[in-house]
Coordinates of C-alpha atoms and ligand atoms in Angstrom, one line a residue:
X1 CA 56.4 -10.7 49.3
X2 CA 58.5 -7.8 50.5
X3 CA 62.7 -8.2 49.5
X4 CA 64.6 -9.3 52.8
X5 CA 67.8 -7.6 53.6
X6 CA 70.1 -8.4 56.7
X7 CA 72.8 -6.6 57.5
X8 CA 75.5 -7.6 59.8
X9 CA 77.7 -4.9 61.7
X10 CA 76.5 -1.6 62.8
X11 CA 79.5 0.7 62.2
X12 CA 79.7 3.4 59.6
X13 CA 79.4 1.0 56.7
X14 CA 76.5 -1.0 58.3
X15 CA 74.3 1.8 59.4
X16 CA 74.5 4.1 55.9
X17 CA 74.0 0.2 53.8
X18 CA 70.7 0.2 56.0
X19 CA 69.7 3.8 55.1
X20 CA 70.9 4.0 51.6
X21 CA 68.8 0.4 51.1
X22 CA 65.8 2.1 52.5
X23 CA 66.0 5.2 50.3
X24 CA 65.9 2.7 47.4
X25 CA 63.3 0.5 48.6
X26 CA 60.6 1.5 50.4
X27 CA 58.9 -1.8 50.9
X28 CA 61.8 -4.3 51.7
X29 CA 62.1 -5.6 55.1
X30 CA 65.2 -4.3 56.5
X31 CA 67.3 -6.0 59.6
X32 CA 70.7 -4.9 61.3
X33 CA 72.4 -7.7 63.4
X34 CA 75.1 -6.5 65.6
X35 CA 77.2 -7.2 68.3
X36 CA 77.4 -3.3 69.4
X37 CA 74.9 -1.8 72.6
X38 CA 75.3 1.3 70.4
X39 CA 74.6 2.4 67.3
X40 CA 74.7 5.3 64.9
X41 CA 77.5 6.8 66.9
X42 CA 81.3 8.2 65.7
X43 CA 84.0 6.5 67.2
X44 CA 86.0 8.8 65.1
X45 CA 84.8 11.2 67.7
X46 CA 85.7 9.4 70.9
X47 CA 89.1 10.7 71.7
X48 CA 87.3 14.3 72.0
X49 CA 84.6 12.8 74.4
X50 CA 87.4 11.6 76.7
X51 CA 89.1 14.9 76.6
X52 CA 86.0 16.2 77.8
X53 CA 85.6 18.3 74.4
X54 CA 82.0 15.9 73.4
X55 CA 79.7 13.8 75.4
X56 CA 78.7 10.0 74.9
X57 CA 75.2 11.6 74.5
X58 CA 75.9 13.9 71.7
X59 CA 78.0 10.9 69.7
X60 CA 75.4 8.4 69.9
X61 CA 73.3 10.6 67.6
X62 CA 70.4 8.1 67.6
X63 CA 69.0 4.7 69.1
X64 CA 67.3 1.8 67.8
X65 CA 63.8 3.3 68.2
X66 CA 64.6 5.8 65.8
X67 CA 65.3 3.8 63.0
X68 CA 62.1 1.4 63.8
X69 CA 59.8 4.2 64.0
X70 CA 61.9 6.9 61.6
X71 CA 63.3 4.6 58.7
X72 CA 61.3 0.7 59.1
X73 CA 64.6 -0.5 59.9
X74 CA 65.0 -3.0 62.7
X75 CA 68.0 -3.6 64.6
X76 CA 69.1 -6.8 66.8
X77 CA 72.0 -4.9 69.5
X78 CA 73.9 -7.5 71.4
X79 CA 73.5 -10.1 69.0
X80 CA 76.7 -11.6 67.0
X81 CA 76.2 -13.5 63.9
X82 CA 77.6 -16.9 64.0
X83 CA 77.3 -18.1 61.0
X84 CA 75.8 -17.1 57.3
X85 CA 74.7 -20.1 55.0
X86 CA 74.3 -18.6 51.6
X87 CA 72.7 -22.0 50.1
X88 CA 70.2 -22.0 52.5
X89 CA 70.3 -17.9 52.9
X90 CA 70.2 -17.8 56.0
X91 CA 71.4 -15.8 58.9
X92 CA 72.5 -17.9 62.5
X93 CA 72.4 -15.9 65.4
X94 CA 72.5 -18.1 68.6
X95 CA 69.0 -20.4 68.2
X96 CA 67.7 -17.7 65.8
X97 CA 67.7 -18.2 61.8
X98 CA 66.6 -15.0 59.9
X99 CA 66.6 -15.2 56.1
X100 CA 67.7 -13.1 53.5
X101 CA 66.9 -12.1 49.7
X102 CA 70.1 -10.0 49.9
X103 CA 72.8 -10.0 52.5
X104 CA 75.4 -6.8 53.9
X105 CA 78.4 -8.1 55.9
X106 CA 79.9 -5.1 57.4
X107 CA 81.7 -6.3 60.4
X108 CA 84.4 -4.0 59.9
X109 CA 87.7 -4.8 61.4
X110 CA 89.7 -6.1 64.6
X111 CA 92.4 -4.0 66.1
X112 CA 95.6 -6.1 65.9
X113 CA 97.3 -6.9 69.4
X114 CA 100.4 -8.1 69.1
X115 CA 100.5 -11.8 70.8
X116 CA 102.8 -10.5 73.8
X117 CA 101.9 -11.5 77.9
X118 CA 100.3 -9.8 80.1
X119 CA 97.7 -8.3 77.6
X120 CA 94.4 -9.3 79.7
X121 CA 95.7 -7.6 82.7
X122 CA 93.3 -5.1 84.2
X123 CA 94.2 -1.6 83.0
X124 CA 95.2 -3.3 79.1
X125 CA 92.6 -1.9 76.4
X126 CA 92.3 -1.5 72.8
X127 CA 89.9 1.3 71.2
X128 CA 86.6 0.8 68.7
X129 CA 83.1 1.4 70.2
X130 CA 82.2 3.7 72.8
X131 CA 81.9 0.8 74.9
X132 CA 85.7 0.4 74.9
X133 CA 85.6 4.3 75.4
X134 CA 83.6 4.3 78.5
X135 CA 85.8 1.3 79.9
X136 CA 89.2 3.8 79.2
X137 CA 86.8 6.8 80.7
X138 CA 86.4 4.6 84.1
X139 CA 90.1 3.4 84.1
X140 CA 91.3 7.1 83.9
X141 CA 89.9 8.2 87.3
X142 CA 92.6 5.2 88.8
X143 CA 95.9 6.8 87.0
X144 CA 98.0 9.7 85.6
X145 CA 100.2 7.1 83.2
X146 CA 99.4 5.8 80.4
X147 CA 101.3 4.6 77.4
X148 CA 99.7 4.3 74.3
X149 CA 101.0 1.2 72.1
X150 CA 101.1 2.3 68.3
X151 CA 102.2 6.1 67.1
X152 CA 99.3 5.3 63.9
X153 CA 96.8 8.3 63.8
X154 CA 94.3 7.4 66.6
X155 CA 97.0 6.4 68.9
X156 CA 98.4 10.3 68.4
X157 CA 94.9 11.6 68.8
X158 CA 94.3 9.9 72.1
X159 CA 97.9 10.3 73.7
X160 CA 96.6 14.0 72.9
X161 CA 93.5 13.6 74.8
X162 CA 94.7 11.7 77.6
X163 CA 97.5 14.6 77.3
X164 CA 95.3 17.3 78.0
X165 CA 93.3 15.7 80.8
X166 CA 96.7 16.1 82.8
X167 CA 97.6 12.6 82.4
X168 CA 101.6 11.5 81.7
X169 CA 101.7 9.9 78.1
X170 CA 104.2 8.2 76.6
X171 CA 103.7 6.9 73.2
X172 CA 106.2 3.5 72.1
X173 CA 105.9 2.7 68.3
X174 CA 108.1 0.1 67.2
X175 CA 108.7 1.5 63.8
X176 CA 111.0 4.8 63.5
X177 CA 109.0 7.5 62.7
X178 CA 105.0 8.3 63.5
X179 CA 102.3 8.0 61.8
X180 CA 104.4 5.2 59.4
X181 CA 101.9 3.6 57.2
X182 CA 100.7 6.9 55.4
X183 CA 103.2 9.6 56.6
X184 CA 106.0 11.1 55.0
X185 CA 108.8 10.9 56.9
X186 CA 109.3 15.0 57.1
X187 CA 105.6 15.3 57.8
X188 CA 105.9 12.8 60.5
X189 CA 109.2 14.5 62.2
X190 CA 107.2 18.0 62.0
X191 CA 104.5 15.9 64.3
X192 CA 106.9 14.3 66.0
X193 CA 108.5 17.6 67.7
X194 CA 104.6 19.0 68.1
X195 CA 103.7 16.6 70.2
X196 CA 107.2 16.5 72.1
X197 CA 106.7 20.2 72.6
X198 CA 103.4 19.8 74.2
X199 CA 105.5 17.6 76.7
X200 CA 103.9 13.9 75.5
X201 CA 107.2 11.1 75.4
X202 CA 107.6 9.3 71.9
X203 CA 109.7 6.3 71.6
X204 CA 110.2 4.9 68.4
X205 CA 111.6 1.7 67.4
X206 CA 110.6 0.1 70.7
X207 CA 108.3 -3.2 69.8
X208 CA 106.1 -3.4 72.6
X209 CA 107.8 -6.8 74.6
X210 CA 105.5 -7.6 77.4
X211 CA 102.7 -6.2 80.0
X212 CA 103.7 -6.1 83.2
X213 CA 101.7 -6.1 86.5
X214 CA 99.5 -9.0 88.9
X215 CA 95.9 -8.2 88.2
X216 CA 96.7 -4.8 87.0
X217 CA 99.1 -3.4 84.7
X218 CA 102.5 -1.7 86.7
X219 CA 104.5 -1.1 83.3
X220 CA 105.2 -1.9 79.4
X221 CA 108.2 -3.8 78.5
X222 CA 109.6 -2.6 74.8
X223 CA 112.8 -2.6 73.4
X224 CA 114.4 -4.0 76.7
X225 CA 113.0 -0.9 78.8
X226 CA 110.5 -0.4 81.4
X227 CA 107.9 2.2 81.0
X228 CA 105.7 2.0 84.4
X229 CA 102.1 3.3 83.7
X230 CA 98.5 2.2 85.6
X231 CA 96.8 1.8 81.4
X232 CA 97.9 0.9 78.3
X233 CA 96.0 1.6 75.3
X234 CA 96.6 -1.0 72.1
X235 CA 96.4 1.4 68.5
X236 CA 98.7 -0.9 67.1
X237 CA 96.6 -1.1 63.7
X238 CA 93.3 -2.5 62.5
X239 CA 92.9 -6.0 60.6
X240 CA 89.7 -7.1 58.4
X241 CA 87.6 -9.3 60.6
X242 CA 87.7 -12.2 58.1
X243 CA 85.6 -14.5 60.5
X244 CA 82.6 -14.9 58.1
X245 CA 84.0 -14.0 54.8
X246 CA 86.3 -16.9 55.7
X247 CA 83.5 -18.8 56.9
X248 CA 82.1 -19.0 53.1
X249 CA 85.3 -19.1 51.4
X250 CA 85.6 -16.1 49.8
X251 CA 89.0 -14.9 48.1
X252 CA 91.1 -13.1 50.8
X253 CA 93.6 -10.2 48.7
X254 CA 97.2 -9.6 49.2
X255 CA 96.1 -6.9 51.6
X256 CA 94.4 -9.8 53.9
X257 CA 91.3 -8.6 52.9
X258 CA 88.4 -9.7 51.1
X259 CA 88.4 -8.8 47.4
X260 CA 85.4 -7.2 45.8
X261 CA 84.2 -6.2 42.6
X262 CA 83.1 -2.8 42.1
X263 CA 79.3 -3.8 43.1
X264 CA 81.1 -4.6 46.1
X265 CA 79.9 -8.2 45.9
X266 CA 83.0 -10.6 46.9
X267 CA 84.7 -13.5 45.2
X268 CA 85.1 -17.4 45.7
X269 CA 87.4 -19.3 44.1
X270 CA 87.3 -16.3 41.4
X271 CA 83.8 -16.0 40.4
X272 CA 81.3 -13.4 41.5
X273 CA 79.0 -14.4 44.3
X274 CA 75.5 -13.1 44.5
X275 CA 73.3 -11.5 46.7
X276 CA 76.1 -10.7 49.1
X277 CA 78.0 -7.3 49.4
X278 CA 80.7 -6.5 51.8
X279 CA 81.6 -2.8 52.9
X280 CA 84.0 -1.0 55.3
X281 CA 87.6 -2.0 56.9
X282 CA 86.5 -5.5 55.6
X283 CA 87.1 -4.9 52.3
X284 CA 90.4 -4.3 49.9
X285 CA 89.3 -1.8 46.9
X286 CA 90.7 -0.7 43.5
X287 CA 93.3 2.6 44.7
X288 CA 93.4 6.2 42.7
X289 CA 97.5 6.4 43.1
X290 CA 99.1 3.0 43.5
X291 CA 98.7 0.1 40.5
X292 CA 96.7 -2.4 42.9
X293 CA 94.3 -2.1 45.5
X294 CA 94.1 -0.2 48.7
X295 CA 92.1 -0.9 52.0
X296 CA 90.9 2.6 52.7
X297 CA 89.8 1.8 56.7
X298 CA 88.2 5.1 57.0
X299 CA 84.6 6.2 58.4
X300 CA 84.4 8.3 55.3
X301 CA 85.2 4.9 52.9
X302 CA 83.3 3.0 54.8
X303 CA 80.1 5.7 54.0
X304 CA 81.0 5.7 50.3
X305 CA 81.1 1.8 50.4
X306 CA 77.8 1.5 52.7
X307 CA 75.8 3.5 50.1
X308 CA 76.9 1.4 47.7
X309 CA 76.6 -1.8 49.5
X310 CA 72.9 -0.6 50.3
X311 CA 71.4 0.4 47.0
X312 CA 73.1 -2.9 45.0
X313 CA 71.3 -5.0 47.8
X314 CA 68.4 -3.5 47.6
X315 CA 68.3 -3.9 43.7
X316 CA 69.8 -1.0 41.6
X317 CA 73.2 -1.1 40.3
X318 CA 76.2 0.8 41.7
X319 CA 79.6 1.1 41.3
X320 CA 82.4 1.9 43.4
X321 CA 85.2 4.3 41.6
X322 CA 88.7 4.6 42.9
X323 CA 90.0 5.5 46.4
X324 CA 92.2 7.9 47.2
X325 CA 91.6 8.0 51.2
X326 CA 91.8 11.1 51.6
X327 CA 92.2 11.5 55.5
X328 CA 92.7 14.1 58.6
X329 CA 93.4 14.2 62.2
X330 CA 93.9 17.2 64.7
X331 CA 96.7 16.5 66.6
X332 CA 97.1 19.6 69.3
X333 CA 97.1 22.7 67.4
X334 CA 98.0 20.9 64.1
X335 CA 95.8 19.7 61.8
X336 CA 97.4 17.0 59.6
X337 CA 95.9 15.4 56.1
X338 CA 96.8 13.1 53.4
X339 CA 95.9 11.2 50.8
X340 CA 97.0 9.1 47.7
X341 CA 100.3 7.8 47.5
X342 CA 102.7 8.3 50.6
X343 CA 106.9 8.4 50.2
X344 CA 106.7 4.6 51.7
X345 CA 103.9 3.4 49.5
X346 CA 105.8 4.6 46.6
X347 CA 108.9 3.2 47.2
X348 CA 107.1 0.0 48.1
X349 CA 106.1 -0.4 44.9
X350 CA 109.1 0.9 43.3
X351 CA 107.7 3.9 41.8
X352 CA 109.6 6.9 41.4
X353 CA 107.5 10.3 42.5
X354 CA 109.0 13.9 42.4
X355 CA 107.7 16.0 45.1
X356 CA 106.6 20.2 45.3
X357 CA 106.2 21.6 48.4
X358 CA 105.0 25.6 49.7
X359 CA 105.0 26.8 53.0
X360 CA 102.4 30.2 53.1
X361 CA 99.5 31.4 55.3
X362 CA 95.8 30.6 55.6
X363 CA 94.5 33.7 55.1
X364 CA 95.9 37.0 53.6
X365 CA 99.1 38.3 55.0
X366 CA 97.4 41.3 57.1
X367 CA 95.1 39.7 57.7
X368 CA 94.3 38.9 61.7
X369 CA 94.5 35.5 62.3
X370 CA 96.3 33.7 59.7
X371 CA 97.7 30.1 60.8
X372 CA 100.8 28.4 59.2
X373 CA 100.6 26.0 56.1
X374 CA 102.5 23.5 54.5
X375 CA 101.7 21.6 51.3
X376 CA 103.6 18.7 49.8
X377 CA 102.5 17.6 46.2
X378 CA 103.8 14.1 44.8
X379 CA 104.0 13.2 41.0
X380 CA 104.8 9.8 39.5
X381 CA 108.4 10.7 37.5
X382 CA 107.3 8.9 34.6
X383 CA 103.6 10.1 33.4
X384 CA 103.8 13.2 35.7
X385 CA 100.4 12.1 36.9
X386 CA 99.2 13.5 40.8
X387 CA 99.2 10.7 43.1
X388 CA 99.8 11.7 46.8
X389 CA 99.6 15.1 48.7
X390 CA 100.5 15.8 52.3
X391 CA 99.2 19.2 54.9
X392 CA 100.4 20.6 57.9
X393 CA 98.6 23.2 59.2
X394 CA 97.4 25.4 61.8
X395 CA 93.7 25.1 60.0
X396 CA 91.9 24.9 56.6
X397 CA 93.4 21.4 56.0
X398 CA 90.5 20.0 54.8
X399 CA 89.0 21.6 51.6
X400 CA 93.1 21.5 50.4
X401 CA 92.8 17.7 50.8
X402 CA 90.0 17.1 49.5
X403 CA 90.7 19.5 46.3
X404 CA 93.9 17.2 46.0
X405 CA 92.3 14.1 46.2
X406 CA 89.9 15.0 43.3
X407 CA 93.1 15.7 41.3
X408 CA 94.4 12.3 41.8
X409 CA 91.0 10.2 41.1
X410 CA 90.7 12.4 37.7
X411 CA 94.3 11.6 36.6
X412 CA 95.2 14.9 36.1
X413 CA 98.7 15.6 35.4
X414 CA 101.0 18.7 37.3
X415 CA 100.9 20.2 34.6
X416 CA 97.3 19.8 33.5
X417 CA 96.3 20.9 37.2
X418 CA 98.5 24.0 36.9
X419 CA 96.5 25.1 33.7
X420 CA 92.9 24.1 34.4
X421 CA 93.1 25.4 38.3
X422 CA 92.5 28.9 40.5
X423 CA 91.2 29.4 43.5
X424 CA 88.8 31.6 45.4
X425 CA 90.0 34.6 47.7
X426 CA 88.7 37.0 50.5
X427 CA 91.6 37.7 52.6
X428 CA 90.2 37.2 55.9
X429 CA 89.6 33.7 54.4
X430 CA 92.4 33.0 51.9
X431 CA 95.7 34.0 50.0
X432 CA 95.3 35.3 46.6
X433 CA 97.3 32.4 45.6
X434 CA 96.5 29.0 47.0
X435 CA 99.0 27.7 48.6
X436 CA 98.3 24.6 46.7
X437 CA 99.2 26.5 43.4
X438 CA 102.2 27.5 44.7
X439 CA 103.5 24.0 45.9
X440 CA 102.2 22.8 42.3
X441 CA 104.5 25.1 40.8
X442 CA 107.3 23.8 42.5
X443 CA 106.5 20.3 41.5
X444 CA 106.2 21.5 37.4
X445 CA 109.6 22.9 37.9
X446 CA 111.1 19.9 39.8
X447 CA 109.5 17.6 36.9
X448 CA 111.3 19.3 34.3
X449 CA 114.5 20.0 35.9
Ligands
LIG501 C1 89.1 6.0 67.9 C2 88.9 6.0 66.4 C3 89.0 7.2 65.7 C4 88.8 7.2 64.3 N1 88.9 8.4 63.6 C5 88.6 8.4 62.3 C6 88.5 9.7 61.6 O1 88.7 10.7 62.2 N2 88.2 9.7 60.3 C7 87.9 8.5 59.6 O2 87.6 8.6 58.4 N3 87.9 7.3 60.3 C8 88.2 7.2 61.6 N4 88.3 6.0 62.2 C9 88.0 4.8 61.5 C10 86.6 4.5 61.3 O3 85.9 4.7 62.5 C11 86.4 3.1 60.7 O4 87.1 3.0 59.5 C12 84.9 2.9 60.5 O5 84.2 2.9 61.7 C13 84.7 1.5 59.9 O6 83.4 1.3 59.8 P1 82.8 -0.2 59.6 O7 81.3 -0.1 59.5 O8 83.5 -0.9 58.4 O9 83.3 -1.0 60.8 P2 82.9 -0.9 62.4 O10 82.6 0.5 62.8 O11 84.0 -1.6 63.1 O12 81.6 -1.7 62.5 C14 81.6 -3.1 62.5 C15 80.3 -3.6 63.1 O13 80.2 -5.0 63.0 C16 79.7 -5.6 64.2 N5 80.1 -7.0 64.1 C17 81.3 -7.5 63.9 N6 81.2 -8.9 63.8 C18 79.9 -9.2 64.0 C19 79.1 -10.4 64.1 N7 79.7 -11.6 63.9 N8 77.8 -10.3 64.3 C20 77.2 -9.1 64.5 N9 77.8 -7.9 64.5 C21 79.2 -8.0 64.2 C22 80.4 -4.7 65.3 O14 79.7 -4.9 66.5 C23 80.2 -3.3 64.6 O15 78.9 -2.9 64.9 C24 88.5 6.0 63.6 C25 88.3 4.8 64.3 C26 88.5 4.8 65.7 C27 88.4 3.5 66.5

């Protein structure tokens, strides 16, 4: 009889589990369950769509047709899981039971509100699926100000949106810089006066307080102040949705999310549960820079994980490495990137890091075009071993980060990299010396001096 997988959640993780499973096992019968209308879609891309830079039809790149007819793989929209019995293995959704040889849970995560009043007023949204994207789109024709709760990385990208579709923005973060989980604090200031310049209102160290309004939101409350606005948009972070991992008892980490091992399969009481592998902003995983784990709530990790997820379930074995989380946004003209270890994240675990840092060009001097760089470089003191990197630039952020990343999950030291590293050049598409090189040869010297 053919293997039965079900997955549950069609998000990043959810839809590449599916796929990857399929590439492994042509005969299994394969079955996503989820809550979404959509799938296959990018909400990474939905700030862009609101600016009016993408379309919902373009994001949604296919439809459940396609993967019946395309890939055998059937999937249940509109249907939430209630409950998994893994005795029994079996799936509940409403009167429905579907059984399972091997199960996915990939129900990603929850966007944190903070438990304030006023949050169901009319107007009051958080962001995830293009559903809540379409509800924001509608809302927008009624008013020109918004405040966007939470100065994280999609809160910046959609105050830029909403921004540059004429709309008054004000952004109130409660802690006092942006960007403050993975941003150094001079990276963040740099953003800060960007996004200032472009005429979009930050205030920082303002917990939101209240929502204020009837039926429909009049203002925010935070820090004692009114801001009045006809929309506020919650990015105030993103916590695992530990409903059914919870459900079955298995081990939560200290990052309130469920521990895996690197098969991705998850724990109870500390032993290895089979036939059940989680994937996405679900999970906690082992990190590249910092001595414990890291939740890497990415649509790139959640990829790496799903493909992983998918091929164990459907019966080979794979591991999941390190994570380094790489990550980028475009805020305005800036693109920004990280990955590793930030300032914070060093200092909350008491390590001591020495930083290099360069400032140069993206391309060659004379040649047309070229768009400011800046690359920060952090070292642990003790074993001079790469574990963070930060980029501000006017383009070209990318490759940089992800050349950086590579460094950290290979362990390389500053040293090491310095020796064993060069870099390509054209100069209508680079600098003779990387930019990179050059802020690595300011972290050598600062390790030795
Ligand atoms: C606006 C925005 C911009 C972003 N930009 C970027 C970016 O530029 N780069 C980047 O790397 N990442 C970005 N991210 C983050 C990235 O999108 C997420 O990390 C990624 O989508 C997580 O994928 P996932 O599959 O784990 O979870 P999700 O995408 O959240 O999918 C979870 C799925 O589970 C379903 N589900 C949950 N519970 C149940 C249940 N009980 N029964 C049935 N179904 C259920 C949901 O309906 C959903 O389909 C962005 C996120 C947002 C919201």
């Amino acid at each position: 009889m053919a293997k039965k997988i079900i997955i549950i959640g069609s998000g990043a993780a959810g839809m590449t589990a599916a796929s990857s499973a399929r590439k492994f096992d042509s005969g299994s019968d394969i079955t996503i369950i989820t809550e979404d209308e959509d799938v296959a879609y990018s909400p990474c891309a939905i700030p862009w769509v609101l600016e009016g830079k993408n379309s919902w039809d373009r994001i949604v790149m296919h439809d459940p047709e396609y993967y019946s007819k395309e890939k055998n793989i059937d999937i249940l929209t509109r249907t939430k899981a209630d409950s998994v019995n893994a005795e029994l293995k079996e799936v509940s959704a409403g009167s429905k039971k579907y059984k399972y040889d091997s199960l996915i849970i990939a129900t990603g995560g929850k966007v944190f509100i903070p438990p304030i009043n006023g949050i169901d007023l009319e107007g009051v949204f958080t962001l995830r699926t293009v559903r809540d994207g379409k509800n924001i789109e509608a809302c927008m024709k009624k008013t020109d100000r918004v405040v966007i709760a939470g100065a994280g990385v999609i809160g910046l990208e959609m105050a830029v949106a909403l921004h540059n579709t004429g709309k008054k923005v004000t952004i109130i973060e409660m802690m006092d810089q942006v960007i403050p989980r993975i941003a150094d604090r001079d990276m963040a200031a740099s953003i800060q006066k960007h996004l200032e310049e472009m005429g979009i209102e930050i205030v920082l160290k303002a917990p939101v307080e209240e929502v204020l309004g009837d039926k429909t939101v009049r203002a925010i409350k935070a820090a004692g102040k009114e801001y009045p606005c006809g929309m506020v948009i919650f990015a105030t972070g993103v916590r695992a949705n530990l409903d059914i991992p919870k459900e079955l008892g298995f081990d939560i980490g200290q990052l309130g999310a469920v521990t895996v091992s690197p098969t991705l399969q998850p724990y109870k009481r500390g032993r290895l549960v089979n036939d059940i592998y989680l994937a996405g902003d679900l999970i906690q995983c082992q990190s590249a820079a910092v001595p414990g784990p890291t939740m890497s709530q990415l649509g790139s990790s959640a990829v790496r994980q799903g493909a992983i997820a998918g091929r164990n379930a459907a019966g080979d074995t794979a591991m999941l490495g390190p994570t380094a989380s790489p990550w980028i946004s475009v805020i305005g003209d800036l693109q920004i990137a990280g990955t590793g270890m930030s300032q914070g994240l060093a200092s909350w675990y008491g390590i001591s890091i020495v930083e290099g840092v360069a400032e140069g060009l993206t391309k060659a001097r004379y040649s047309p075009g070229g768009k400011k760089i800046i690359v920060k470089i952090s070292a642990e003191k003790s074993s001079h071993r790469i574990v963070g990197a930060q980029i501000l630039a006017g383009e070209d952020a990318n490759g940089r980060i992800n050349w950086l990343s590579s460094a950290i999950l290979s362990g390389i030291t500053a040293e090491s990299f310095l020796a064993l590293t060069e870099n390509a050049y054209c100069p209508p598409t680079s600098t003779v010396k990387d930019v990179v090189l050059s802020a690595v040869e300011d972290l050598v010297h600062n390790l030795s001096s």
